[in-house]
Coordinates of N, CA, C and O in Angstrom, one line a residue:
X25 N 76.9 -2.2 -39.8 CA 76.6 -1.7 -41.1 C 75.6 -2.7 -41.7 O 75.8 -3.9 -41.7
X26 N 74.5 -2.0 -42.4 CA 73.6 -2.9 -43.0 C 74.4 -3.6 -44.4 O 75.2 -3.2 -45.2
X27 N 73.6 -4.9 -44.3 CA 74.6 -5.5 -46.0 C 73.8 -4.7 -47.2 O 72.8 -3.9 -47.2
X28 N 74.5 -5.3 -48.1 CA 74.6 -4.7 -49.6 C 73.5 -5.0 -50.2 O 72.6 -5.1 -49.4
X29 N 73.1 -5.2 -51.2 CA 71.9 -5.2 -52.1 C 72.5 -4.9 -53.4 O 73.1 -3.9 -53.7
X30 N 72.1 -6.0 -54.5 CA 72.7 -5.4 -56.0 C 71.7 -6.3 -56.8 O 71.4 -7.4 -56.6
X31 N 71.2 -5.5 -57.7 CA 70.1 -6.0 -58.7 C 70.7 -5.5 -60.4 O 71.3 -4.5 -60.6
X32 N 70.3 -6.2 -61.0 CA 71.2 -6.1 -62.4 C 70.0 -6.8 -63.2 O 69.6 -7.9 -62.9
X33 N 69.3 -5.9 -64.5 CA 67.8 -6.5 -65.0 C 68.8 -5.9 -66.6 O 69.3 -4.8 -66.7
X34 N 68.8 -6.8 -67.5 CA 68.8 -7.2 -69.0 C 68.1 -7.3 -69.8 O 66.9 -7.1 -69.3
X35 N 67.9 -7.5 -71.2 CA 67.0 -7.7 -71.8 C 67.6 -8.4 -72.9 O 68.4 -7.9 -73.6
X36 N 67.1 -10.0 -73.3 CA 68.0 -10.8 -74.1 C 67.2 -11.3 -75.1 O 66.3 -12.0 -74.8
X37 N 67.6 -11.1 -76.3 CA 66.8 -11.9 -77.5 C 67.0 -13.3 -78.1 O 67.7 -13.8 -79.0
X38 N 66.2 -13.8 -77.2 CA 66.3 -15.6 -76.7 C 64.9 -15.9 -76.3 O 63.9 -15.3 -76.4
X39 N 65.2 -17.1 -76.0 CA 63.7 -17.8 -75.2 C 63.9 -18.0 -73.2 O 65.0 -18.1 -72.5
X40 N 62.9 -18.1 -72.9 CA 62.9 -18.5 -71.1 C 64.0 -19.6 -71.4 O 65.2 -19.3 -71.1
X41 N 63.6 -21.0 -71.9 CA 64.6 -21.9 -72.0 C 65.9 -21.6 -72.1 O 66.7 -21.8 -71.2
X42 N 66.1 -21.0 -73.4 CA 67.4 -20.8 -73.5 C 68.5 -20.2 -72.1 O 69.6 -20.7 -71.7
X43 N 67.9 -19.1 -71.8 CA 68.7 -18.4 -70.8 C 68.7 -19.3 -69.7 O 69.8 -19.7 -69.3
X44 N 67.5 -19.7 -68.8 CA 67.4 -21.1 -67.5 C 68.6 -22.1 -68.2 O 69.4 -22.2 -67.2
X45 N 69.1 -22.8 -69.5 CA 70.1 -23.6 -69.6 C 71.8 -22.7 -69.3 O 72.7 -22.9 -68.6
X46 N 71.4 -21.5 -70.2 CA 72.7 -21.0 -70.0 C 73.4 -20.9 -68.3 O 74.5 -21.2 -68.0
X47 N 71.9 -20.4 -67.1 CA 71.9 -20.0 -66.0 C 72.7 -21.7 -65.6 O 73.9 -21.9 -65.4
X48 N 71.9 -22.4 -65.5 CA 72.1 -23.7 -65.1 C 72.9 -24.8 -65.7 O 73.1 -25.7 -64.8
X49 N 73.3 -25.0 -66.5 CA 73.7 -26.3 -67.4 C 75.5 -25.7 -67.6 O 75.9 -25.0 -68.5
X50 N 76.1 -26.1 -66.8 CA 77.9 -26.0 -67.0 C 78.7 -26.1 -67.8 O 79.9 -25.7 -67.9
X51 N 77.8 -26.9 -68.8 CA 78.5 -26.5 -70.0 C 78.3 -25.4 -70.8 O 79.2 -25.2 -71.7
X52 N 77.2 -24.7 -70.7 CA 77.0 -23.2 -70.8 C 77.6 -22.2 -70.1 O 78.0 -21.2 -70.7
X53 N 77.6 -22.4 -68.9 CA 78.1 -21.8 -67.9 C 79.8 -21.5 -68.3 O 80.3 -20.4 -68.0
X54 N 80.4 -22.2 -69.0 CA 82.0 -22.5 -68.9 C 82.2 -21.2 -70.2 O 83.0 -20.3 -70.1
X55 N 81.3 -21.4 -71.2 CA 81.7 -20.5 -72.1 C 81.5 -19.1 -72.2 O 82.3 -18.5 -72.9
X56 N 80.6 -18.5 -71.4 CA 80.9 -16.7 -71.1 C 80.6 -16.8 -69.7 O 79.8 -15.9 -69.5
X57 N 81.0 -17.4 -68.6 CA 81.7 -16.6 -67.3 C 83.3 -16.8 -67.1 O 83.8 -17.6 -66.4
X58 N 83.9 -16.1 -67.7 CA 85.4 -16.0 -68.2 C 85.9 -14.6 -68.1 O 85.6 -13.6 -68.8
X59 N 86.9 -14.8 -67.1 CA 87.7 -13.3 -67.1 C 87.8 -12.7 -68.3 O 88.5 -13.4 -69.1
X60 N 87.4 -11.4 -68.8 CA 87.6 -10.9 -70.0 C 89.1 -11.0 -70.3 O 89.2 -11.5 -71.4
X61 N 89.9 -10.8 -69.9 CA 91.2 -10.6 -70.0 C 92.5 -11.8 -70.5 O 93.7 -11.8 -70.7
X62 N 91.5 -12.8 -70.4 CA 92.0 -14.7 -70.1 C 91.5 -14.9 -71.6 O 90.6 -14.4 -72.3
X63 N 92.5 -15.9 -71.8 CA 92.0 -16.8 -73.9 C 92.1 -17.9 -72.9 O 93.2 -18.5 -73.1
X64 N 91.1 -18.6 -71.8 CA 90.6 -19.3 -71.3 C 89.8 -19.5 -70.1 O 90.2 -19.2 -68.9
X65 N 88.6 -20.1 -70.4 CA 88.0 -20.6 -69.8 C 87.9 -20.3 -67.8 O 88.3 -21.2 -67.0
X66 N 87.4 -18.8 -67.0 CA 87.8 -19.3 -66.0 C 87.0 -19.7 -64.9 O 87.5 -19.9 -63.8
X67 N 85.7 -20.0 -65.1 CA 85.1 -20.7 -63.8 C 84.2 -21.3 -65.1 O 84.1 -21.2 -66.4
X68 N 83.3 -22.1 -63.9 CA 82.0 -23.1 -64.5 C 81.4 -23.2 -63.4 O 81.9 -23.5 -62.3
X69 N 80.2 -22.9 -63.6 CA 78.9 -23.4 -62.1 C 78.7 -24.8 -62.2 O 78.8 -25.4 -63.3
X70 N 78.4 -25.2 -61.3 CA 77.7 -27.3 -60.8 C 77.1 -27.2 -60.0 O 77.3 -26.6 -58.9
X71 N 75.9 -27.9 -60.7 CA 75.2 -28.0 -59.5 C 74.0 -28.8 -60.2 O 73.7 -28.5 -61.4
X72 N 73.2 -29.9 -59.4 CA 72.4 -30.7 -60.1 C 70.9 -30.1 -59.7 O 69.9 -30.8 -59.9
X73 N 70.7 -28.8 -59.3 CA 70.0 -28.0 -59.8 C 68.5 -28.3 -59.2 O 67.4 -28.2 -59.8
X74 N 68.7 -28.8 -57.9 CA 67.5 -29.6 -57.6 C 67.5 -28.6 -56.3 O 68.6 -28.2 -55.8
X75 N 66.1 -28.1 -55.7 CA 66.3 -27.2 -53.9 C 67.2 -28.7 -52.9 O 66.9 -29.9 -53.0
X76 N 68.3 -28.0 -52.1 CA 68.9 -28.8 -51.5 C 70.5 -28.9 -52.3 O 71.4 -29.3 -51.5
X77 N 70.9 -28.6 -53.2 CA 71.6 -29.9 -53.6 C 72.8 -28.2 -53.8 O 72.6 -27.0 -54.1
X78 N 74.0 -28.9 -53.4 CA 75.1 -27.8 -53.5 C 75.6 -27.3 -54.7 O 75.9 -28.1 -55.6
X79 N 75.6 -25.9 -54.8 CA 76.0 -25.1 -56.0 C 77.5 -24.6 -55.9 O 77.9 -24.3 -54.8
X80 N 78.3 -24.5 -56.8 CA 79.8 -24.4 -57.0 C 80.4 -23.8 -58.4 O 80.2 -24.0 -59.6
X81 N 81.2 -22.7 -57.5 CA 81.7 -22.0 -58.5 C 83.3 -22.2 -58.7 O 84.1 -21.6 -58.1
X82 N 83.4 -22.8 -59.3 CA 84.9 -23.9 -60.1 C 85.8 -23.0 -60.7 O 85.4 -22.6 -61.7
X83 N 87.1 -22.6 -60.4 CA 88.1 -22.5 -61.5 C 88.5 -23.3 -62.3 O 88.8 -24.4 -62.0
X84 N 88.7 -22.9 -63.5 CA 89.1 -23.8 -64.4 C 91.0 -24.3 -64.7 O 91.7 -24.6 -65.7
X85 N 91.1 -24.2 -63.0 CA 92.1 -24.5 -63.0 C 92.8 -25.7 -63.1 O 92.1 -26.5 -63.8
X86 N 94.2 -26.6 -62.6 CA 94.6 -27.8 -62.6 C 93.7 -28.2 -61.4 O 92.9 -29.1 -61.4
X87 N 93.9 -27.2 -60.0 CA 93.2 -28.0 -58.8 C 91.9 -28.0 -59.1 O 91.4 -28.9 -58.5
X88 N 90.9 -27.3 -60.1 CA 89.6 -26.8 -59.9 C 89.5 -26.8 -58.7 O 89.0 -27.7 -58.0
X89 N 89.9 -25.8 -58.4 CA 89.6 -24.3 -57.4 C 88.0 -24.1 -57.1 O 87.3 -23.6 -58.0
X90 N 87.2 -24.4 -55.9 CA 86.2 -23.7 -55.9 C 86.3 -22.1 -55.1 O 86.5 -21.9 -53.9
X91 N 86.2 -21.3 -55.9 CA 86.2 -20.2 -55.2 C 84.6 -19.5 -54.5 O 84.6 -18.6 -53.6
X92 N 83.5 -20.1 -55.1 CA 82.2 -19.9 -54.2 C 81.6 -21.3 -54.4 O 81.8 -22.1 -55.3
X93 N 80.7 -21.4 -53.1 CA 79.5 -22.3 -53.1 C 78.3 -21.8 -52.1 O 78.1 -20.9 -51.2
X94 N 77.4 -23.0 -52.7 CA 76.4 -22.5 -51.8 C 75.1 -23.5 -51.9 O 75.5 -24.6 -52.1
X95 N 74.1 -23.4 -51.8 CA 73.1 -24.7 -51.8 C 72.4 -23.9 -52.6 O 72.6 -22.7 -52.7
X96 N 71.2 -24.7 -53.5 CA 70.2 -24.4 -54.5 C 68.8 -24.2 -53.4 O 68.4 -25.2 -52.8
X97 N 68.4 -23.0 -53.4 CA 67.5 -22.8 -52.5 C 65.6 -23.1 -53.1 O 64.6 -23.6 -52.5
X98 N 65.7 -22.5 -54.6 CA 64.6 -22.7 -55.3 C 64.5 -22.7 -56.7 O 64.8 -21.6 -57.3
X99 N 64.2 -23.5 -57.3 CA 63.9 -23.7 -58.6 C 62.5 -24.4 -59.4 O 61.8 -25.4 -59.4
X100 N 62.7 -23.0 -60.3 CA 61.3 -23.4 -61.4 C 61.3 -22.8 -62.8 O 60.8 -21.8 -63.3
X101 N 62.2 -24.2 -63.3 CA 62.3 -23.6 -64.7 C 61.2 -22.9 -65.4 O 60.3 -22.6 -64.7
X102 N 61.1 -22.7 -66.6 CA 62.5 -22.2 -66.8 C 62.5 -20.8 -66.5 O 63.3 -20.1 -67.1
X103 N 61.4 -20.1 -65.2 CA 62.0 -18.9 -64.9 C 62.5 -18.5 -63.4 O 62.9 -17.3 -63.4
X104 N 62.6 -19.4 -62.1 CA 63.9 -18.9 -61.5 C 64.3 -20.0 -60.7 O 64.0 -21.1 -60.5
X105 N 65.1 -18.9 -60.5 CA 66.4 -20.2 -59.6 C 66.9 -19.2 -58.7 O 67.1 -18.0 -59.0
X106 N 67.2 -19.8 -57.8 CA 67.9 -18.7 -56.4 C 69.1 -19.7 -55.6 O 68.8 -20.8 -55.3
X107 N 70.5 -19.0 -55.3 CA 70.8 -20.1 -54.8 C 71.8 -18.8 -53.9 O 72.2 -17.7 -54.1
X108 N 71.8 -19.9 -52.6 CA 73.0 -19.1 -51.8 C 74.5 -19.0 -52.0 O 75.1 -19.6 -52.9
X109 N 75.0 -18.3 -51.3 CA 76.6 -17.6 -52.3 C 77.6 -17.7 -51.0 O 77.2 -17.1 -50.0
X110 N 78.6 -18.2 -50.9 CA 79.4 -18.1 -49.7 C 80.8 -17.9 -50.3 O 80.9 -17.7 -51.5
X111 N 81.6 -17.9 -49.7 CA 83.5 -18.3 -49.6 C 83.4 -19.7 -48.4 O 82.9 -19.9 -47.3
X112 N 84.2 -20.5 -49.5 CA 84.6 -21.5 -48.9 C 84.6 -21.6 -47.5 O 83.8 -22.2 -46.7
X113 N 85.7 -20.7 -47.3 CA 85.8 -21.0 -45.3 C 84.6 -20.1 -44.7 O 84.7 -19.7 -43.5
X114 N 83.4 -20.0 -45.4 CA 82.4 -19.2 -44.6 C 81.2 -20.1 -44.6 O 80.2 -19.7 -44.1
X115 N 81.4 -21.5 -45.4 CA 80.2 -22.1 -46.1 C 79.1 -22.5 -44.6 O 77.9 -22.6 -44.6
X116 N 80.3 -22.6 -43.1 CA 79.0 -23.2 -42.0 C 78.6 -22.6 -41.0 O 78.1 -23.1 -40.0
X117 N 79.1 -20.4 -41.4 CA 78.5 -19.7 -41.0 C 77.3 -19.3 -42.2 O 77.4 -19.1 -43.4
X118 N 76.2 -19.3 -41.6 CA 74.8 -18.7 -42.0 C 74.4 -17.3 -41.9 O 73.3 -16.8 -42.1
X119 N 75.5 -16.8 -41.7 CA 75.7 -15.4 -41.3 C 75.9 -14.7 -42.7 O 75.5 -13.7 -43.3
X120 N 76.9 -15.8 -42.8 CA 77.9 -15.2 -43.9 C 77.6 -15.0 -45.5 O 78.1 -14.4 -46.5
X121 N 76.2 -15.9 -45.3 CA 76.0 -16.0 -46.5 C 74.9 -15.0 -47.4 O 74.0 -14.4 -46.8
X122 N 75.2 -14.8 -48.7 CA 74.4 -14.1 -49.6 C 73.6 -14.9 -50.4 O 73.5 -16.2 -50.3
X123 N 73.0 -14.3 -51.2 CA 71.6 -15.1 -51.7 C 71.5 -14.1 -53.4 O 71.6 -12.9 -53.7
X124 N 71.4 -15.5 -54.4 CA 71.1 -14.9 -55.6 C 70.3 -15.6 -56.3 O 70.4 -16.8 -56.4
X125 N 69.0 -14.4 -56.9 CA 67.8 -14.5 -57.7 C 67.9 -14.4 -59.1 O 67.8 -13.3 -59.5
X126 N 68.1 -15.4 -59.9 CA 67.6 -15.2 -61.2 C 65.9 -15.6 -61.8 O 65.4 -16.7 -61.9
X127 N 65.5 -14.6 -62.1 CA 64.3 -14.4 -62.5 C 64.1 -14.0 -63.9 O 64.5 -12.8 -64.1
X128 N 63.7 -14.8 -65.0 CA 63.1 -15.3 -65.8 C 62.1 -15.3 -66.4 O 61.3 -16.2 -66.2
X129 N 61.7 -14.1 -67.5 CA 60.4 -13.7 -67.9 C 60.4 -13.4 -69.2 O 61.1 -12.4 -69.4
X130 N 59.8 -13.8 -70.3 CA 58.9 -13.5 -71.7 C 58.8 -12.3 -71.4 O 58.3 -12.0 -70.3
X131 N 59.3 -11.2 -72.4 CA 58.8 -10.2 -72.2 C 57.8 -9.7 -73.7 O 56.7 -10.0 -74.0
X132 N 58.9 -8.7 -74.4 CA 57.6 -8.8 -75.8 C 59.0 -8.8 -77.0 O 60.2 -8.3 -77.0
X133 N 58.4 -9.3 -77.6 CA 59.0 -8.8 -79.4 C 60.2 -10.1 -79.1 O 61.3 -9.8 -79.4
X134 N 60.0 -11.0 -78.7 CA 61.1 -12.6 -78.4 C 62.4 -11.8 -77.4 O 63.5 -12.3 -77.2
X135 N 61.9 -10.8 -77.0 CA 62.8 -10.8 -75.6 C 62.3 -11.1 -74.4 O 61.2 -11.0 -73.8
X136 N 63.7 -11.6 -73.9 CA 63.9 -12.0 -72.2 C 64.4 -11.3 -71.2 O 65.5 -10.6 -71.4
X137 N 63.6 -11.4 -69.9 CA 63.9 -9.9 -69.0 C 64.4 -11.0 -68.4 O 63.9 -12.1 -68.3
X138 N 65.8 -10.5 -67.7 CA 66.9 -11.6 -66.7 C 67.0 -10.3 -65.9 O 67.5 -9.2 -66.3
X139 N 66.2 -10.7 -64.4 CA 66.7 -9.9 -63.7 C 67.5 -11.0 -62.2 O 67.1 -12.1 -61.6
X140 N 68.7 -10.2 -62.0 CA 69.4 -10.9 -61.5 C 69.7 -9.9 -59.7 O 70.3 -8.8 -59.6
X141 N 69.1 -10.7 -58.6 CA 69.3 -10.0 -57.5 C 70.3 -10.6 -57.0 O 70.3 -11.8 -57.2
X142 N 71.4 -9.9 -56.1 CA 72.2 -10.6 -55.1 C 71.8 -9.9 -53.9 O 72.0 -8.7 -54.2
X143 N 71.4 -10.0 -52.6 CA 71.7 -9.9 -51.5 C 72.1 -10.2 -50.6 O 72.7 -11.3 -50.6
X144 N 72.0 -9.3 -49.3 CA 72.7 -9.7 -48.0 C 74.5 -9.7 -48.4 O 75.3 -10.5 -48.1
X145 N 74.7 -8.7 -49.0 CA 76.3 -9.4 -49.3 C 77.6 -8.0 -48.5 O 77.6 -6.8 -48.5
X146 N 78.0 -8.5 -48.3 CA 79.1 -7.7 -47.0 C 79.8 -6.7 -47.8 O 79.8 -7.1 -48.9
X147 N 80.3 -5.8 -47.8 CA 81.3 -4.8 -48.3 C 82.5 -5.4 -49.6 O 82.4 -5.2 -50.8
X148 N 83.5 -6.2 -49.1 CA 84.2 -6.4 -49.5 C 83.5 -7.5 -51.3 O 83.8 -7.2 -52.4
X149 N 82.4 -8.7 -50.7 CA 81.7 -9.2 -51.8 C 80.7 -7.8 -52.8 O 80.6 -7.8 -54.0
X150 N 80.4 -7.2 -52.1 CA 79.4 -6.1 -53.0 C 80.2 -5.3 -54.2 O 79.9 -5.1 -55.3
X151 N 81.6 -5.0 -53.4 CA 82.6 -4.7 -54.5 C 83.3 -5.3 -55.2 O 84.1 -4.8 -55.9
X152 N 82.9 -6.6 -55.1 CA 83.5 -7.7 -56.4 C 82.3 -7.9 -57.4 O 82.5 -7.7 -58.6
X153 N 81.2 -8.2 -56.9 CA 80.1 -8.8 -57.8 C 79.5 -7.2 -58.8 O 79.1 -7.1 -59.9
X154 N 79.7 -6.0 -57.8 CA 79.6 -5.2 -58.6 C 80.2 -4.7 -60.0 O 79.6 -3.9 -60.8
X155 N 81.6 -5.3 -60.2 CA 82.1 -5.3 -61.3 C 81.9 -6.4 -62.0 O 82.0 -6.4 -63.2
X156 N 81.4 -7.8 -61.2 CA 81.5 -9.0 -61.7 C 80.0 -9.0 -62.4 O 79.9 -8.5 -63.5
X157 N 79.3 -9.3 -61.9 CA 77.8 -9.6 -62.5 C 77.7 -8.8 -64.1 O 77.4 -9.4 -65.1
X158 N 78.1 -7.3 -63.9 CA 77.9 -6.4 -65.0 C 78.7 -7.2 -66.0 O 78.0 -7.4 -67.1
X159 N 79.7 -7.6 -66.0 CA 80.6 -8.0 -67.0 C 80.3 -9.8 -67.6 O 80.7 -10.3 -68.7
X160 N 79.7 -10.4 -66.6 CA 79.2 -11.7 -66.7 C 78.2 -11.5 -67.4 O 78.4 -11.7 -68.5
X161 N 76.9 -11.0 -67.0 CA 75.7 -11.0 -68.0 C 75.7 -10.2 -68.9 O 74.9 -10.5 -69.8
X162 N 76.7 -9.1 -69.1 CA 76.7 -8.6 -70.8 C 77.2 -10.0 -71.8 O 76.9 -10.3 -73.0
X163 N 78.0 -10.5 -71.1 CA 78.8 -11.8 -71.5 C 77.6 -12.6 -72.2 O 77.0 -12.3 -73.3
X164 N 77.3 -13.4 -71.6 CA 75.9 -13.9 -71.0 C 74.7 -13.6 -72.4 O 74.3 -14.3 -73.4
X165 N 74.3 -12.0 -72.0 CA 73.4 -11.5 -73.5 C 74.3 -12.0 -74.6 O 73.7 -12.6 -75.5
X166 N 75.4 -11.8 -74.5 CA 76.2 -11.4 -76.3 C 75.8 -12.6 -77.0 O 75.4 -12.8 -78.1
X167 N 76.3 -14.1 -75.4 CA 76.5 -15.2 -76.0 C 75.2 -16.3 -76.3 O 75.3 -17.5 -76.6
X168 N 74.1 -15.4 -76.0 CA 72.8 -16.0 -76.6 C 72.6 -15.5 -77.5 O 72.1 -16.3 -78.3
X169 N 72.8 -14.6 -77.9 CA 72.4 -13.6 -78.6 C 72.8 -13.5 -80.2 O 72.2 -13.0 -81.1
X170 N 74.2 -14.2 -80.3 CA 75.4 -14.0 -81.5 C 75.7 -15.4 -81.5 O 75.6 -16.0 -82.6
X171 N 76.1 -16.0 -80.3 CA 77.2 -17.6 -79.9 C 77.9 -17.2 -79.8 O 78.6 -18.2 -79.5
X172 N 78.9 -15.9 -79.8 CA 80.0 -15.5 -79.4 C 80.0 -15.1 -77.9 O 79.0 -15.1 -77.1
X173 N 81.8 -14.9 -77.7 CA 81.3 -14.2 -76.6 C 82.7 -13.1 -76.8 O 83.6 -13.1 -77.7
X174 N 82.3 -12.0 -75.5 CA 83.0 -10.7 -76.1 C 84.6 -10.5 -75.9 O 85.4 -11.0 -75.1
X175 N 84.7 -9.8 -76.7 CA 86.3 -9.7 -77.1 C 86.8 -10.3 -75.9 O 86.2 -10.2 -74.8
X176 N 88.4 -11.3 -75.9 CA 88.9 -11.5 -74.8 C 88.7 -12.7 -74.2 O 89.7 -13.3 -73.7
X177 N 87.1 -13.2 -74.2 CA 86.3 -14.7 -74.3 C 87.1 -15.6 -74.8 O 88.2 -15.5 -75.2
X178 N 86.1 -16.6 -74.6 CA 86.7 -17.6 -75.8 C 85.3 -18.0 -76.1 O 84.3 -17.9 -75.5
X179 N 85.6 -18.6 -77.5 CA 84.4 -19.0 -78.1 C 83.8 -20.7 -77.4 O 82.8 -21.3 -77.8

C-alpha cells in the first residue's frame, strides 16, 4: 500500500517571525500543543533547530516521555523548516520514517499562510496526525492570535 500524504494550510494574523518561533522555540511549543481535554501542559518540541541536529517530541510527563523524534532536515527562518517524524523504536529504520514541512509565508492584510505537509506516513500515523495536526494548529492560530489557547488548554 502506498503511504499517506496530509497537508493542512491556515491563515494566521501574525507575522513570519512570530509563527517560525511559535513552530520552533519550546517554550512556545509547550503552551498550545496540549491535549484539549488536559488542564496541562502535554508535549513540547526540542530541538536546536540547526539541519542535522535531533528533533523531539516530549511528554510533559515525570519521565518526559519522548513519544516522537526525528532529525531537522532544513531550515530557513523565518519561513520553513522540515523535519523527519519517527516512533522511538523506528528511529534506525529509514523506512519508517515520515517527513514534515512547515512553510511560512506573508500573505496580505498582516496575514500568515502556514502550510503544514506531513508525508510518507503509514496508516496507523495518518490516522493520528489526521486528528492531531487539525487540533494543534487551530491551537496554534488561536494562540497567536488572542495569547490564549482554546477551551481545555492552558494558558
Amino acid at each position: 500500500m502506498l503511504p499517506h500524504n496530509f497537508v493542512y494550510v491556515t491563515y494566521i494574523l501574525s507575522t513570519t517571525e512570530k509563527v517560525w518561533d511559535a513552530i520552533t522555540n519550546p517554550e512556545i511549543t509547550k503552551k498550545y500543543w496540549s491535549d484539549p481535554l488536559s488542564k496541562n501542559p502535554s508535549h513540547i518540541n526540542v530541538s536546536e533547530c540547526k539541519v542535522g541536529s535531533e528533533w523531539k517530541h516530549v511528554r510533559m510527563d515525570d519521565e518526559k516521555t519522548v513519544d516522537l523524534l526525528g532529525q531537522v532536515l532544513e531550515v530557513n527562518p523565518p519561513n520553513k523548516f522540515v523535519i523527519s517524524w519517527s516512533r522511538p523504536e523506528e528511529i534506525n529504520d529509514p523506512t519508517k520514517h515520515s517527513r514534515v514541512s512547515f512553510e511560512i509565508e506573508a500573505y496580505a492584510n498582516g496575514l500568515v499562510r502556514l502550510a503544514v505537509t506531513h508525508v510518507d506516513l503509514d496508516s496507523q500515523m495518518y490516522k493520528g496526525i489526521s486528528a492531531g495536526w487539525p487540533s494543534v494548529l487551530s491551537n496554534l492560530k488561536t494562540y497567536l492570535e488572542s495569547g490564549l489557547t482554546l477551551a481545555g488548554h492552558i494558558k
